[in-house]
Coordinates of C-alpha atoms and ligand atoms in Angstrom, one line a residue:
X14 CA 14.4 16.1 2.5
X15 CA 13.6 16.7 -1.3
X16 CA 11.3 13.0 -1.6
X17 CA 10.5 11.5 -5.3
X18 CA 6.9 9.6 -4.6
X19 CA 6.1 7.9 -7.4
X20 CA 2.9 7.3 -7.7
X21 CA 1.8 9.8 -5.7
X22 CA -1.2 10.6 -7.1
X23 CA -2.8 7.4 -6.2
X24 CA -4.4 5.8 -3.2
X25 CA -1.5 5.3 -0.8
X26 CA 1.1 7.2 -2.7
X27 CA -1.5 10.4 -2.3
X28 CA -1.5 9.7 1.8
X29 CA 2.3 9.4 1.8
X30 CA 2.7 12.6 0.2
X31 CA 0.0 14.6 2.4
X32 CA 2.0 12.9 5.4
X33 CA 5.6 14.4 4.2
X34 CA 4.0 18.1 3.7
X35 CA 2.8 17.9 7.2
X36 CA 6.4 17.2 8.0
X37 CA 7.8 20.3 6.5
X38 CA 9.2 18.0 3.5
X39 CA 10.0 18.8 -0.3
X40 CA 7.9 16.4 -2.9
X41 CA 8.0 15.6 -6.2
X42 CA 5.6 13.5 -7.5
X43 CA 6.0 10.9 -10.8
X44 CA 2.8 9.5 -12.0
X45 CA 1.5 8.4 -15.1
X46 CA -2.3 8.7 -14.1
X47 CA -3.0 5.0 -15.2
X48 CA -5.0 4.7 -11.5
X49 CA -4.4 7.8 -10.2
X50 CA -6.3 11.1 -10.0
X51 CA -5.3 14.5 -10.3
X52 CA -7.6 15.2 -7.7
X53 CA -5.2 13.4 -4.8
X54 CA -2.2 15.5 -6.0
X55 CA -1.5 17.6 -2.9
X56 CA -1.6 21.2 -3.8
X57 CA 1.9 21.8 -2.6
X58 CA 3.8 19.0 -4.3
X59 CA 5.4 19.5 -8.3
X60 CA 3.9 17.1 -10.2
X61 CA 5.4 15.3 -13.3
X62 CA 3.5 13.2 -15.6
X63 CA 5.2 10.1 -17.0
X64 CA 5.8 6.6 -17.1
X65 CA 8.6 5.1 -15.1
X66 CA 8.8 2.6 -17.7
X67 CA 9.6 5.0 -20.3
X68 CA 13.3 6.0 -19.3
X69 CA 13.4 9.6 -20.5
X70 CA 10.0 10.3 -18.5
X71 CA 12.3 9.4 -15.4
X72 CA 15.3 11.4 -16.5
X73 CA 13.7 14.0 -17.1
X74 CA 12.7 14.3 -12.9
X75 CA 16.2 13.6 -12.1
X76 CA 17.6 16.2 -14.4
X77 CA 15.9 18.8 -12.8
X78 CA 14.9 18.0 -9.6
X79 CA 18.0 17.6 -6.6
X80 CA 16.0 14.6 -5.0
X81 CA 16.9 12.6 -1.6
X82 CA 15.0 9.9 -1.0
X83 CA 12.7 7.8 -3.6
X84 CA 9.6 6.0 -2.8
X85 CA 7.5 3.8 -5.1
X86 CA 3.8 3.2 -5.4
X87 CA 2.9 2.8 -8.5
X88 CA 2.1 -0.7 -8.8
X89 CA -0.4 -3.1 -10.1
X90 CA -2.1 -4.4 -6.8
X91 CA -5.0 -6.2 -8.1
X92 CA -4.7 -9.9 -7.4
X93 CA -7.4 -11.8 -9.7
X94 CA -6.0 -9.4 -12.8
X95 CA -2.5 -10.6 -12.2
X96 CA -3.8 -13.8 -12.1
X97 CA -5.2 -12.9 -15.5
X98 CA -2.5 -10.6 -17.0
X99 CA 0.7 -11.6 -15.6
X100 CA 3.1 -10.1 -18.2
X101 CA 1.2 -7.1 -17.7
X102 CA 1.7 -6.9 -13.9
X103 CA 6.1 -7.8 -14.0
X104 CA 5.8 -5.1 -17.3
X105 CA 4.2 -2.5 -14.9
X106 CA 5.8 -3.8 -11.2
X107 CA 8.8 -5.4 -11.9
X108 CA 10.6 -3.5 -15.3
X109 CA 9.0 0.3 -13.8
X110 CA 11.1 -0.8 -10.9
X111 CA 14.3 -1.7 -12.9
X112 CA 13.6 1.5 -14.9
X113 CA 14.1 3.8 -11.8
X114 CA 16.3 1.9 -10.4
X115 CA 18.8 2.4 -13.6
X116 CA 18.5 6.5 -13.7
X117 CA 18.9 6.8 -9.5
X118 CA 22.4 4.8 -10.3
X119 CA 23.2 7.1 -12.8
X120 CA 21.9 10.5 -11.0
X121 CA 23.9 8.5 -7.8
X122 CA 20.2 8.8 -5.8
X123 CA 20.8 5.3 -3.7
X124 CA 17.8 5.5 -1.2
X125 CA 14.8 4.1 -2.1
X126 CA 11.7 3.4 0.1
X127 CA 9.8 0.7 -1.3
X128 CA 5.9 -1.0 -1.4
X129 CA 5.9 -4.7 -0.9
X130 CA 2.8 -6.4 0.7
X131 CA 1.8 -9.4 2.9
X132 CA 1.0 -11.2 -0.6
X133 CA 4.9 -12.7 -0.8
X134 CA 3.9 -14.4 2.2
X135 CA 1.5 -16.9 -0.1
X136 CA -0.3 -19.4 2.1
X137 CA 1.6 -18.5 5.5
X138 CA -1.5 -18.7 8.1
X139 CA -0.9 -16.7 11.2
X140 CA 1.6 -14.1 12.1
X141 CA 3.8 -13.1 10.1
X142 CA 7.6 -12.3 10.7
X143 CA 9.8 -10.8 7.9
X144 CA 12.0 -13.3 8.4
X145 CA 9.5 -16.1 7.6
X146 CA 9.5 -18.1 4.1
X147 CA 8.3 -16.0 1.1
X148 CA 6.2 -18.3 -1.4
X149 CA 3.8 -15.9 -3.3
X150 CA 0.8 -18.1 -4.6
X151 CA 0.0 -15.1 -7.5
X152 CA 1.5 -12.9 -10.0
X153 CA 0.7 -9.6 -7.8
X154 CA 2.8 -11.6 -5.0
X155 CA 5.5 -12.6 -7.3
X156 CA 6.5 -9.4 -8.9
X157 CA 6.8 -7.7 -5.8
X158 CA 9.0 -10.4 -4.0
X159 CA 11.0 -10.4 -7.6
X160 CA 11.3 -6.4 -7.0
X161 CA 12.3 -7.0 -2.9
X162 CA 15.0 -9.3 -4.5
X163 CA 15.9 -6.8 -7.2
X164 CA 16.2 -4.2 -5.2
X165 CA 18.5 -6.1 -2.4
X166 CA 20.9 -7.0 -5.5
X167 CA 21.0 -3.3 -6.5
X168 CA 21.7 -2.8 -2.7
X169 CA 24.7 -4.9 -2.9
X170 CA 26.2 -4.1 -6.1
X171 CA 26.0 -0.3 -6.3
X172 CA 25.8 0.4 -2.6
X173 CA 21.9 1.3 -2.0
X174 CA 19.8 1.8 0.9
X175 CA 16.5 0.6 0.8
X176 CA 13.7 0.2 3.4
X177 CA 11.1 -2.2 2.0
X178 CA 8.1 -2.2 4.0
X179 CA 5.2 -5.5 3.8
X180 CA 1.8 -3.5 4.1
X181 CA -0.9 -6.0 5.5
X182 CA -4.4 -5.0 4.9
X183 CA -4.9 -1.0 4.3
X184 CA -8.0 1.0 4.3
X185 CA -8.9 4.4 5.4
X186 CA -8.7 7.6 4.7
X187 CA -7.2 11.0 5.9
X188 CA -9.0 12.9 8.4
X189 CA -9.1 15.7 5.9
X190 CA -11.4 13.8 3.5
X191 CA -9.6 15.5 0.6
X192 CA -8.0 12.1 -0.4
X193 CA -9.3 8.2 -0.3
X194 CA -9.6 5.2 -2.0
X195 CA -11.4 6.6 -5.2
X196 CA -11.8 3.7 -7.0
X197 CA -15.0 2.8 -8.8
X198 CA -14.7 -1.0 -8.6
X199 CA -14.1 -1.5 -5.2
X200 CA -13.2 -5.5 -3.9
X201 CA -11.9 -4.7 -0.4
X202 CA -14.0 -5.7 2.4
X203 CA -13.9 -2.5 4.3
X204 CA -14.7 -0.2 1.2
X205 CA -17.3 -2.9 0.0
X206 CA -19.1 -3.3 3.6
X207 CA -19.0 0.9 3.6
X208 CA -21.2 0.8 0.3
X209 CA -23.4 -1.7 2.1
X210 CA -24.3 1.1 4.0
X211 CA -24.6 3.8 2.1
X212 CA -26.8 2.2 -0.9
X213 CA -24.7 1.9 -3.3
X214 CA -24.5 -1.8 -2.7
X215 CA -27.7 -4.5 -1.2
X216 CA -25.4 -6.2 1.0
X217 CA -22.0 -7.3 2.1
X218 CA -21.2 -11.2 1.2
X219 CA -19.0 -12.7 3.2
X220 CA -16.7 -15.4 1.5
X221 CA -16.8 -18.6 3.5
X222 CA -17.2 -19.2 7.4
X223 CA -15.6 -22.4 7.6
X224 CA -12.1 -21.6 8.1
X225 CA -10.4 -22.8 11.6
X226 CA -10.7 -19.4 12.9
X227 CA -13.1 -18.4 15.8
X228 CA -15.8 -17.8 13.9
X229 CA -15.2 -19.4 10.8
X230 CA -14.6 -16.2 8.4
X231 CA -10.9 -15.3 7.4
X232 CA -8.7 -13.5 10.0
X233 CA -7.0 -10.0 8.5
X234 CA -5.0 -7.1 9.7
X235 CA -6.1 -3.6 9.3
X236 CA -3.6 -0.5 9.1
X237 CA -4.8 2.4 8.6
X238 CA -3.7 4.1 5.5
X239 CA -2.4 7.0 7.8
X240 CA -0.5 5.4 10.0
X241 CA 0.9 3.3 6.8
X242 CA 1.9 6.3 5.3
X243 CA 3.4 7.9 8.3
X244 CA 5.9 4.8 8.7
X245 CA 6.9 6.1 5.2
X246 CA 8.0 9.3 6.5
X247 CA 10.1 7.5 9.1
X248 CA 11.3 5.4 6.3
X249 CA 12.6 8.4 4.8
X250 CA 14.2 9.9 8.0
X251 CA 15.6 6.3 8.8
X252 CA 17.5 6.4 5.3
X253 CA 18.6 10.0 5.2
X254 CA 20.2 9.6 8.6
X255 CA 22.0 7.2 7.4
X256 CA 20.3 3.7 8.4
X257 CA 20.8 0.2 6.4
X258 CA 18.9 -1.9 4.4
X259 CA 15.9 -3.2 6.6
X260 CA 12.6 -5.2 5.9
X261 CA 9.1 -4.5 7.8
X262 CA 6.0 -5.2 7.8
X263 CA 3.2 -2.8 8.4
X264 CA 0.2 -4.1 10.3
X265 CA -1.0 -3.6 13.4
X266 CA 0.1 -7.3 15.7
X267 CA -4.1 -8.0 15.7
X268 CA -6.3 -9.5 13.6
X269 CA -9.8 -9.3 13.4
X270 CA -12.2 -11.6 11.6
X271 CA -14.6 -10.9 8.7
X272 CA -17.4 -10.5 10.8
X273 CA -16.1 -8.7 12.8
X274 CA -15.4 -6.5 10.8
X275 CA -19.1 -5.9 9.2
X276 CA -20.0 -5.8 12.8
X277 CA -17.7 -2.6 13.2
X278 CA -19.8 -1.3 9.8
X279 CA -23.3 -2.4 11.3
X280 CA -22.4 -0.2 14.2
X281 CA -22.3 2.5 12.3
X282 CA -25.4 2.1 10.4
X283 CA -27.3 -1.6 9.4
X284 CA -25.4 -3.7 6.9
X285 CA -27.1 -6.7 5.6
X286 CA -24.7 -9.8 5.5
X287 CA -24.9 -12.8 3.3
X288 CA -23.3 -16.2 3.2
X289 CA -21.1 -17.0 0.0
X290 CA -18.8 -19.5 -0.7
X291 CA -14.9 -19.3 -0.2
X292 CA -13.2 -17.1 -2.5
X293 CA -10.0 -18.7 -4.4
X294 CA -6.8 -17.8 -2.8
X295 CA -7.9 -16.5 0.6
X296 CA -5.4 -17.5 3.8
X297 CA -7.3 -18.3 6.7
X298 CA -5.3 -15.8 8.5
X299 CA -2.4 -13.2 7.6
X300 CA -1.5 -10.8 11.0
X301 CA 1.6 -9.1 11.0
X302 CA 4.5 -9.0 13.6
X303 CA 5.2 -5.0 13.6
X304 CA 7.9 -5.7 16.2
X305 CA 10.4 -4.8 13.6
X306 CA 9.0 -1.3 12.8
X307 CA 8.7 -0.9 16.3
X308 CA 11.9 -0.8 17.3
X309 CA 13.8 0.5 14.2
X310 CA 11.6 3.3 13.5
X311 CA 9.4 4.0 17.0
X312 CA 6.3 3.2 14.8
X313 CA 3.6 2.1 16.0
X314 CA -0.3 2.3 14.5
X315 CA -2.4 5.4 15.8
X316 CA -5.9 4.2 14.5
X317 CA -7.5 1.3 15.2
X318 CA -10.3 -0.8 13.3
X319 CA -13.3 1.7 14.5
X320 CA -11.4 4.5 13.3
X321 CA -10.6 2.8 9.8
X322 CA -14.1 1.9 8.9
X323 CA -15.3 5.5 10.5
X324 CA -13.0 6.9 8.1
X325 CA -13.6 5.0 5.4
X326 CA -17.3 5.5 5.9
X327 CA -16.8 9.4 6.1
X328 CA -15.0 9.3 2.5
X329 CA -17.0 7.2 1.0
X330 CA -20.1 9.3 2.0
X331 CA -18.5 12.4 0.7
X332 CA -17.8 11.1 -2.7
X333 CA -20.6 9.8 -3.1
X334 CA -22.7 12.8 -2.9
X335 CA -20.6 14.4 -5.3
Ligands
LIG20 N1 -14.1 -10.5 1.9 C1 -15.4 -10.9 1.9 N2 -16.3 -10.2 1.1 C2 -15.9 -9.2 0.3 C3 -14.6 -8.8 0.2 C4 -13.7 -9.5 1.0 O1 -15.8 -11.8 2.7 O2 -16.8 -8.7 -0.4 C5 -13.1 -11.2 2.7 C6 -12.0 -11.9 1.9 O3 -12.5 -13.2 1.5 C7 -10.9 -11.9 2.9 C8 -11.1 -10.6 3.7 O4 -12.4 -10.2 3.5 O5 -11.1 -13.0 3.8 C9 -10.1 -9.5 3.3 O6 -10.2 -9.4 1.8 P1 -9.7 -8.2 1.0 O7 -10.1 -8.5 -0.4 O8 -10.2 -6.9 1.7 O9 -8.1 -8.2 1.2 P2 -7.1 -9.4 1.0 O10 -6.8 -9.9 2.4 O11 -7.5 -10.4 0.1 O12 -5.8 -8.7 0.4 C10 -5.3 -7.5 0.8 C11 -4.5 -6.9 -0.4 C12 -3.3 -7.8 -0.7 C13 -2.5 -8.0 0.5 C14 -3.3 -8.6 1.6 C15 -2.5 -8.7 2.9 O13 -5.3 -6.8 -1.5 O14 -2.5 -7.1 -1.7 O15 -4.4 -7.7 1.9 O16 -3.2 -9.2 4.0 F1 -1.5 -8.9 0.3

């Protein structure tokens, strides 16, 4: 398969590619290095720098590249900014989207393997099915439910394939170390509890323990970034060999709870764990249903939450001594 990441030179785009070299495939990567690093492009992959917004940036990939199968990444995922800057975040997640969509039509690419996330669930408490109400409660949420909708009208007018996949919480990175979550303002509990450890941060503060969970902190589910990636691959296959439309999450069916998470982390070296209040927007509890990828693709999740925070840990400690 000749596969068009774009955004490949960021956090999960980066992981998808390394997955689809280790599976013999032929990328091309899109990215306008707004969060990405030329440091996560794989080696082996052409790169193209450009702006999916900007139409000749896209045209000029499809004019010279015979391409398969497209996959996007290269979103706005921070939620408090698109609370902030929402015109920014449908500029960036929703017109980008329209953008490529236009030149695949016209260079007849009609496969498209897209990022959604748990976020156009909104308030949903529990487990999550794909077939349960969407009501985003913020702009990040919002644009990429607009884009899932998008997408499935492009789908039916002009005869695309598309395999939108719902990633729950990701962290991680690949057991190389060559690629992680680079980022410099980190707001993720398992990259946030990882500094906790290695000092670049006093302590982990965990926002609110009064939610009807077990032990009060909010319930998440962890995927490793890996394993997320590696349904993207399948994705790919899925569409090549001719599958339809489909919508899946990505999680793992369990859920663990804040502090049980910073418990994994203490294990691997002492964290020191404050009290805070709430946080704004938090669900008591979003778990995923992966029945779906299950038994369309055969995926299920290699790594579980040791592994991810071991991982992360491992990363973290590498770039950090850089
Ligand atoms: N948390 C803390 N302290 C911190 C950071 C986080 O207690 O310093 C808590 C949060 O309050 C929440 C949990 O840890 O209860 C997980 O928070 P994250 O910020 O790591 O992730 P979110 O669950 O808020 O959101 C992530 C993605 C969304 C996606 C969602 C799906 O950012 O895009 O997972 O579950 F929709």
């Amino acid at each position: 398969m000749r596969v068009l990441v774009v955004g490949g030179a960021g956090y999960i785009g980066s992981h998808t590619v390394y997955e689809l070299i280790k599976d013999h495939q032929e990328v091309i990567i899109l990215d306008n290095l707004s969060s990405g690093y030329m440091e996560l492009v794989h080696p082996e992959a052409t790169f193209y720098q450009g702006d999916i917004r900007n139409k000749a940036d896209v045209i000029r990939v499809f004019a010279k590249e015979e391409i398969d199968v497209v996959m996007h990444f290269a979103a706005k995922i921070v939620v408090p900014e698109s609370v902030k800057e929402p015109l920014e975040y449908y500029y960036n997640n929703v017109e980008g989207v329209r953008v490529l969509l236009e030149v695949m039509k016209e260079f007849n690419v009609k496969k498209i393997v897209f990022s959604s996330t748990a976020a156009v669930y909104g308030e949903a408490s529990g487990i999550c099915h794909e077939d349960d109400p969407t009501v985003p409660i913020n702009p990040y949420g919002e644009t990429k439910l607009a884009t899932e909708k998008m997408i499935k009208w492009v789908s039916n007018a002009y005869g695309f394939n598309y395999v939108i996949f719902r990633y729950f919480n990701v962290a991680g990175a690949d057991q190389s170390l060559k690629i992680g979550l680079m980022k410099d303002q980190l707001t993720h509990l398992i990259p946030v509890a990882i500094q906790g450890i290695i000092g670049l941060r006093d302590h982990l503060m965990i926002f609110g323990d009064d939610y009807p969970t077990k032990d009060g902190t909010c319930i998440r589910d962890y995927i490793h970034v890996s394993d997320l990636a590696y349904a993207h691959v399948l994705g790919a296959h899925y569409l090549v060999n001719g599958g339809t439309s489909e919508t899946m999450n990505l999680g793992s069916n369990a859920g663990f709870t804040v502090r049980e998470v910073a418990e994994a982390v203490n294990a691997i070296a002492p964290l020191k764990v404050v009290m805070g209040p709430r946080r704004d927007g938090d669900p008591a509890e979003l778990v995923a249903s992966n029945d779906k990828a299950k038994r369309i693709l055969n995926w299920s999740p290699k790594y579980n939450l040791k592994d991810i925070v071991q991982s992360d840990y491992l990363y973290r400690k590498k770039i950090s001594y850089k």
